[in-house]
Tab-separated table of C-alpha atoms in Angstrom:
chain	number	residue	atom	x	y	z
A	1	MET	CA	-17.334	-15.274	9.226
A	2	THR	CA	-16.847	-11.561	8.580
A	3	ASP	CA	-13.844	-9.255	8.827
A	4	ARG	CA	-11.296	-11.911	7.938
A	5	ILE	CA	-7.657	-11.010	8.377
A	6	LYS	CA	-6.169	-11.411	4.903
A	7	GLY	CA	-2.861	-11.097	3.116
A	8	SER	CA	0.743	-11.371	4.266
A	9	LEU	CA	0.888	-12.144	7.978
A	10	VAL	CA	4.480	-12.276	9.190
A	11	ALA	CA	5.432	-14.995	11.661
A	12	LEU	CA	7.704	-12.515	13.405
A	13	VAL	CA	11.077	-13.490	14.847
A	14	THR	CA	11.878	-12.574	18.442
A	15	PRO	CA	15.106	-10.525	18.387
A	16	MET	CA	17.543	-11.428	21.132
A	17	HIS	CA	20.817	-10.092	22.478
A	18	ALA	CA	23.907	-12.289	22.407
A	19	ASP	CA	23.081	-13.523	25.921
A	20	GLY	CA	19.629	-14.676	24.788
A	21	SER	CA	17.642	-11.904	26.475
A	22	ILE	CA	14.824	-10.394	24.410
A	23	ASP	CA	15.715	-7.199	22.535
A	24	LEU	CA	12.518	-5.150	22.736
A	25	ASP	CA	13.961	-2.070	21.037
A	26	THR	CA	14.820	-4.087	17.940
A	27	PHE	CA	11.437	-5.838	18.149
A	28	ASP	CA	9.727	-2.436	17.952
A	29	GLN	CA	11.893	-1.447	14.979
A	30	LEU	CA	10.891	-4.631	13.160
A	31	ILE	CA	7.223	-3.883	13.750
A	32	ASP	CA	7.578	-0.351	12.346
A	33	TRP	CA	9.428	-1.766	9.326
A	34	HIS	CA	6.628	-4.252	8.678
A	35	VAL	CA	3.885	-1.671	9.008
A	36	ASP	CA	5.705	0.647	6.607
A	37	ALA	CA	6.316	-2.232	4.162
A	38	GLY	CA	2.642	-3.140	3.969
A	39	THR	CA	2.592	-6.330	6.042
A	40	ASP	CA	-1.065	-7.114	6.792
A	41	GLY	CA	-0.653	-8.601	10.278
A	42	ILE	CA	1.848	-9.606	12.947
A	43	VAL	CA	1.959	-13.134	14.349
A	44	VAL	CA	3.868	-12.915	17.635
A	45	VAL	CA	5.347	-15.801	19.684
A	46	GLY	CA	4.670	-18.406	17.040
A	47	THR	CA	7.154	-21.074	15.992
A	48	THR	CA	9.329	-18.491	14.232
A	49	GLY	CA	9.174	-16.339	17.369
A	50	GLU	CA	10.862	-19.112	19.373
A	51	SER	CA	7.819	-19.625	21.567
A	52	ALA	CA	9.197	-22.994	22.632
A	53	THR	CA	12.193	-21.343	24.305
A	54	LEU	CA	10.321	-18.525	26.077
A	55	SER	CA	9.135	-18.661	29.660
A	56	THR	CA	5.434	-18.292	30.404
A	57	GLU	CA	6.019	-14.765	31.677
A	58	GLU	CA	8.086	-13.798	28.628
A	59	HIS	CA	5.446	-15.246	26.320
A	60	CYS	CA	2.609	-13.206	27.806
A	61	ASP	CA	4.698	-10.063	28.232
A	62	LEU	CA	5.834	-10.149	24.595
A	63	VAL	CA	2.242	-10.383	23.365
A	64	ALA	CA	1.328	-7.396	25.539
A	65	HIS	CA	4.353	-5.460	24.299
A	66	CYS	CA	3.555	-6.295	20.670
A	67	VAL	CA	-0.036	-5.075	20.970
A	68	LYS	CA	1.184	-1.833	22.524
A	69	SER	CA	3.899	-1.345	19.905
A	70	VAL	CA	1.602	-2.048	16.948
A	71	ASN	CA	-0.961	0.332	18.481
A	72	GLY	CA	-3.839	-0.714	16.267
A	73	ARG	CA	-2.059	-0.138	12.966
A	74	ILE	CA	-2.459	-3.758	11.815
A	75	PRO	CA	-3.890	-6.887	13.479
A	76	VAL	CA	-1.876	-8.807	16.068
A	77	ILE	CA	-2.281	-12.581	16.206
A	78	ALA	CA	-0.811	-14.195	19.321
A	79	GLY	CA	0.546	-17.721	19.317
A	80	THR	CA	-1.173	-19.346	22.292
A	81	GLY	CA	-1.082	-23.075	21.593
A	82	SER	CA	0.364	-25.767	23.835
A	83	ASN	CA	0.325	-29.531	24.308
A	84	ASN	CA	-1.176	-28.728	27.714
A	85	THR	CA	-4.786	-27.592	27.310
A	86	GLN	CA	-4.766	-25.563	30.520
A	87	GLU	CA	-1.565	-23.788	29.515
A	88	ALA	CA	-3.102	-22.994	26.115
A	89	LEU	CA	-6.121	-21.620	27.968
A	90	TYR	CA	-3.876	-19.414	30.116
A	91	PHE	CA	-1.996	-18.062	27.086
A	92	THR	CA	-5.234	-17.444	25.186
A	93	GLN	CA	-6.890	-15.647	28.093
A	94	SER	CA	-3.768	-13.532	28.560
A	95	ALA	CA	-3.681	-12.628	24.859
A	96	LYS	CA	-7.305	-11.509	24.983
A	97	GLU	CA	-6.700	-9.447	28.121
A	98	HIS	CA	-3.727	-7.744	26.479
A	99	GLY	CA	-5.717	-6.804	23.384
A	100	ALA	CA	-4.618	-9.270	20.712
A	101	ASP	CA	-6.936	-9.408	17.703
A	102	ALA	CA	-6.807	-13.203	17.361
A	103	CYS	CA	-4.920	-16.264	18.559
A	104	LEU	CA	-3.040	-18.988	16.696
A	105	LEU	CA	-3.246	-22.395	18.369
A	106	VAL	CA	-0.952	-25.196	17.289
A	107	THR	CA	-2.103	-28.789	17.596
A	108	PRO	CA	-0.879	-30.372	20.853
A	109	TYR	CA	2.600	-31.683	20.130
A	110	TYR	CA	4.325	-34.781	21.519
A	111	THR	CA	1.224	-36.162	23.252
A	112	LYS	CA	-0.295	-37.477	19.969
A	113	PRO	CA	-3.991	-37.019	20.852
A	114	SER	CA	-6.747	-38.730	18.874
A	115	GLN	CA	-8.954	-36.751	16.510
A	116	GLU	CA	-11.629	-36.674	19.201
A	117	GLY	CA	-9.052	-35.342	21.656
A	118	LEU	CA	-8.082	-32.629	19.196
A	119	TYR	CA	-11.704	-31.689	18.650
A	120	GLN	CA	-12.395	-31.446	22.384
A	121	HIS	CA	-9.170	-29.489	23.000
A	122	PHE	CA	-9.947	-26.791	20.431
A	123	LYS	CA	-13.661	-26.717	21.236
A	124	TYR	CA	-12.912	-26.172	24.923
A	125	LEU	CA	-10.531	-23.294	24.208
A	126	ALA	CA	-12.910	-21.625	21.748
A	127	GLU	CA	-15.815	-21.848	24.164
A	128	SER	CA	-13.708	-20.623	27.083
A	129	VAL	CA	-12.219	-17.430	25.604
A	130	GLN	CA	-14.164	-14.982	23.438
A	131	ILE	CA	-11.460	-14.174	20.888
A	132	PRO	CA	-11.064	-15.292	17.248
A	133	GLN	CA	-8.987	-18.475	17.170
A	134	ILE	CA	-6.979	-19.850	14.245
A	135	LEU	CA	-6.122	-23.539	14.192
A	136	TYR	CA	-2.515	-24.399	13.297
A	137	ASN	CA	-1.713	-27.767	11.753
A	138	VAL	CA	1.995	-28.519	11.319
A	139	PRO	CA	2.401	-32.309	11.595
A	140	GLY	CA	6.080	-32.180	10.637
A	141	ARG	CA	6.791	-30.520	13.992
A	142	THR	CA	4.033	-31.891	16.195
A	143	ALA	CA	3.721	-35.542	15.098
A	144	CYS	CA	-0.008	-34.801	15.124
A	145	ASP	CA	-2.194	-34.210	12.058
A	146	LEU	CA	-5.520	-32.385	12.336
A	147	SER	CA	-7.720	-34.239	9.854
A	148	LEU	CA	-10.026	-32.564	7.365
A	149	ASP	CA	-13.028	-34.193	9.031
A	150	THR	CA	-12.033	-32.760	12.418
A	151	VAL	CA	-11.549	-29.296	10.927
A	152	LYS	CA	-15.020	-29.543	9.388
A	153	ARG	CA	-16.450	-30.315	12.830
A	154	LEU	CA	-14.558	-27.401	14.371
A	155	CYS	CA	-15.876	-24.981	11.724
A	156	ASP	CA	-19.196	-25.064	13.549
A	157	VAL	CA	-17.626	-23.912	16.837
A	158	GLU	CA	-17.996	-20.199	17.514
A	159	ASN	CA	-14.708	-18.262	17.723
A	160	ILE	CA	-12.847	-20.718	15.465
A	161	THR	CA	-12.257	-18.421	12.528
A	162	GLY	CA	-9.363	-19.846	10.531
A	163	ILE	CA	-6.710	-22.477	9.996
A	164	LYS	CA	-3.031	-22.236	9.172
A	165	ASP	CA	-2.239	-25.270	7.037
A	166	ALA	CA	1.463	-26.093	7.289
A	167	THR	CA	1.211	-29.657	6.048
A	168	GLY	CA	3.111	-28.657	2.905
A	169	ASN	CA	0.408	-30.488	0.950
A	170	LEU	CA	-1.265	-28.185	-1.562
A	171	GLU	CA	-4.094	-30.634	-2.151
A	172	ARG	CA	-4.906	-30.594	1.576
A	173	GLY	CA	-5.012	-26.809	1.546
A	174	LEU	CA	-7.263	-26.687	-1.509
A	175	GLU	CA	-9.547	-29.279	0.060
A	176	LEU	CA	-9.778	-27.122	3.197
A	177	ILE	CA	-10.814	-24.171	1.036
A	178	LYS	CA	-13.410	-26.271	-0.758
A	179	GLU	CA	-14.901	-27.832	2.380
A	180	CYS	CA	-14.405	-25.076	4.972
A	181	GLY	CA	-13.562	-21.842	3.162
A	182	GLU	CA	-17.034	-20.357	3.479
A	183	GLN	CA	-16.930	-20.731	7.263
A	184	ILE	CA	-13.294	-20.098	8.178
A	185	ALA	CA	-10.243	-18.414	6.664
A	186	VAL	CA	-7.566	-20.679	5.215
A	187	TYR	CA	-3.943	-19.528	5.482
A	188	SER	CA	-0.897	-21.119	3.927
A	189	GLY	CA	1.770	-22.066	6.422
A	190	GLU	CA	4.209	-22.958	3.670
A	191	ASP	CA	5.731	-20.029	1.771
A	192	ALA	CA	6.658	-22.121	-1.260
A	193	ILE	CA	3.029	-22.985	-2.063
A	194	SER	CA	1.318	-19.894	-0.689
A	195	LEU	CA	0.652	-18.329	-4.106
A	196	LYS	CA	-1.008	-21.520	-5.367
A	197	LEU	CA	-3.180	-21.626	-2.264
A	198	LEU	CA	-4.134	-17.974	-2.706
A	199	ALA	CA	-4.943	-18.604	-6.353
A	200	GLY	CA	-7.204	-21.419	-5.197
A	201	GLY	CA	-9.184	-19.160	-2.883
A	202	GLY	CA	-7.010	-18.956	0.242
A	203	ASP	CA	-7.050	-15.885	2.455
A	204	GLY	CA	-3.359	-15.305	3.071
A	205	VAL	CA	-0.078	-16.696	4.301
A	206	ILE	CA	1.485	-16.827	7.739
A	207	SER	CA	4.947	-16.306	6.408
A	208	VAL	CA	8.580	-16.822	7.350
A	209	THR	CA	9.804	-15.209	4.127
A	210	ALA	CA	7.951	-11.998	5.052
A	211	ASN	CA	10.497	-11.466	7.838
A	212	VAL	CA	13.153	-10.874	5.184
A	213	ALA	CA	11.062	-9.529	2.286
A	214	PRO	CA	7.992	-7.880	3.830
A	215	ALA	CA	7.154	-5.516	0.978
A	216	ALA	CA	7.460	-8.186	-1.695
A	217	MET	CA	5.335	-10.693	0.229
A	218	ALA	CA	2.679	-8.060	0.908
A	219	GLN	CA	2.583	-7.069	-2.758
A	220	MET	CA	2.458	-10.692	-3.909
A	221	CYS	CA	-0.485	-11.409	-1.618
A	222	GLU	CA	-2.296	-8.226	-2.619
A	223	LEU	CA	-1.976	-9.067	-6.306
A	224	ALA	CA	-3.035	-12.680	-5.797
A	225	LEU	CA	-6.069	-11.752	-3.716
A	226	ALA	CA	-7.082	-9.300	-6.461
A	227	GLY	CA	-6.838	-12.065	-9.044
A	228	ASN	CA	-3.662	-10.771	-10.710
A	229	ILE	CA	-1.951	-14.150	-10.566
A	230	ASP	CA	0.554	-13.579	-13.379
A	231	GLU	CA	1.947	-10.455	-11.704
A	232	ALA	CA	1.992	-12.211	-8.341
A	233	GLU	CA	3.885	-15.108	-9.937
A	234	GLN	CA	6.684	-12.777	-11.059
A	235	ILE	CA	7.267	-11.689	-7.464
A	236	ASP	CA	6.930	-15.211	-6.129
A	237	GLN	CA	9.599	-16.475	-8.523
A	238	GLN	CA	11.994	-13.830	-7.254
A	239	LEU	CA	11.343	-15.064	-3.712
A	240	ALA	CA	11.516	-18.773	-4.542
A	241	ALA	CA	15.063	-19.261	-3.239
A	242	LEU	CA	14.122	-17.610	0.064
A	243	HIS	CA	11.026	-19.810	0.373
A	244	ARG	CA	13.325	-22.825	0.021
A	245	ASP	CA	16.559	-21.822	1.726
A	246	LEU	CA	15.132	-20.227	4.858
A	247	PHE	CA	14.499	-23.852	5.840
A	248	VAL	CA	17.965	-25.351	5.271
A	249	GLU	CA	18.014	-25.789	9.054
A	250	ALA	CA	15.184	-25.678	11.565
A	251	ASN	CA	13.154	-22.460	11.532
A	252	PRO	CA	13.962	-19.821	12.817
A	253	VAL	CA	17.707	-20.472	12.597
A	254	PRO	CA	18.166	-19.424	8.937
A	255	VAL	CA	15.760	-16.478	9.015
A	256	LYS	CA	17.367	-14.988	12.122
A	257	TRP	CA	20.790	-15.345	10.519
A	258	ALA	CA	19.492	-13.669	7.354
A	259	LEU	CA	18.054	-10.758	9.323
A	260	GLN	CA	21.343	-10.418	11.164
A	261	LYS	CA	23.195	-10.176	7.836
A	262	MET	CA	20.683	-7.545	6.710
A	263	GLY	CA	21.500	-5.505	9.812
A	264	LYS	CA	17.975	-5.858	11.184
A	265	ILE	CA	18.642	-7.861	14.380
A	266	PRO	CA	21.607	-8.821	16.573
A	267	ALA	CA	23.009	-12.354	16.623
A	268	GLY	CA	20.920	-13.771	19.445
A	269	ILE	CA	19.206	-17.153	19.580
A	270	ARG	CA	18.423	-19.507	22.457
A	271	LEU	CA	19.598	-23.018	23.101
A	272	PRO	CA	18.937	-25.666	21.985
A	273	LEU	CA	18.997	-23.601	18.766
A	274	VAL	CA	22.367	-22.264	17.618
A	275	GLU	CA	23.511	-19.989	14.800
A	276	LEU	CA	23.250	-21.233	11.215
A	277	ASN	CA	25.916	-23.758	10.251
A	278	SER	CA	28.599	-22.156	8.091
A	279	GLN	CA	28.016	-24.677	5.290
A	280	TYR	CA	24.703	-22.903	4.563
A	281	HIS	CA	25.910	-19.296	4.683
A	282	VAL	CA	26.514	-18.875	0.961
A	283	LYS	CA	23.200	-20.538	0.073
A	284	VAL	CA	21.167	-18.195	2.306
A	285	LEU	CA	23.137	-15.134	1.200
A	286	ASP	CA	22.490	-16.033	-2.430
A	287	ALA	CA	18.758	-16.380	-1.725
A	288	ILE	CA	18.688	-12.944	-0.111
A	289	GLN	CA	20.439	-11.387	-3.092
A	290	GLN	CA	18.197	-13.190	-5.614
A	291	ALA	CA	15.272	-11.493	-3.886
A	292	GLY	CA	16.904	-8.120	-4.509
A	293	ILE	CA	17.509	-7.451	-0.804
A	294	GLU	CA	20.522	-5.478	0.364
A	295	LEU	CA	22.845	-6.841	3.003
A	296	ALA	CA	24.329	-4.727	5.764
A	297	LYS	CA	27.741	-3.335	4.829
A	298	ALA	CA	29.411	-5.260	7.629
A	299	ALA	CA	27.853	-8.540	6.464
């Protein structure tokens, strides 16, 4: 594989008004902020982007809007996975038509397919749409684990160009690099272990923390990819509380609350998600301040 997308890829939140409608003006401001901060790529309508609460039309329209707003400055990776193979096909075709640079496809959730079912699902999508496709394994959310053996089989399928490993298991990630790293890119899906994965030969991180600390995450990844692990470690330690505490409740609840307190987005989130429980406010605020990030004056 050539021309790998590397570095800090933000799993971008979807800003919403208080009534739950999408706030496109704020979305555009976030994109400009990320480009200026050095973020290496935008992942739109992923888990952090509340893809599960968006309608099909909203999903496709937001990808199209993101591509237009980014305007070629950095790569756009569209979340297009589903537990319904035909729906995933529709999202992936739409993302290609709207100019996305790649797609991120989560393992089919809830249905608990076999490894052969997973292989056939991803193979079908890759053969159906000519766009780079990144596998996304997050068994803690999907109740479905994409095995190393299945990933190795999928490495041989054209258009499958990467995997986001969100198992939280560093050994799994390092094994993916060892067995598949020459064929596909390996991205950390767990901020807390992303530096260790990069030090082991990973290509980048699809990051929640980057929503709050884009410049620091971009710098950490740049240093790690250049082999300057000690310098990268200094930044990572400063971000450690964010890596941990942005998950005190289900993502993206804490990160949206943090961005609200930073004055970056309004307080909008869709049911069944609700605003961060007050018992966690001090913890998340402390994590923001430990990272050296300023809060909005009204926060």
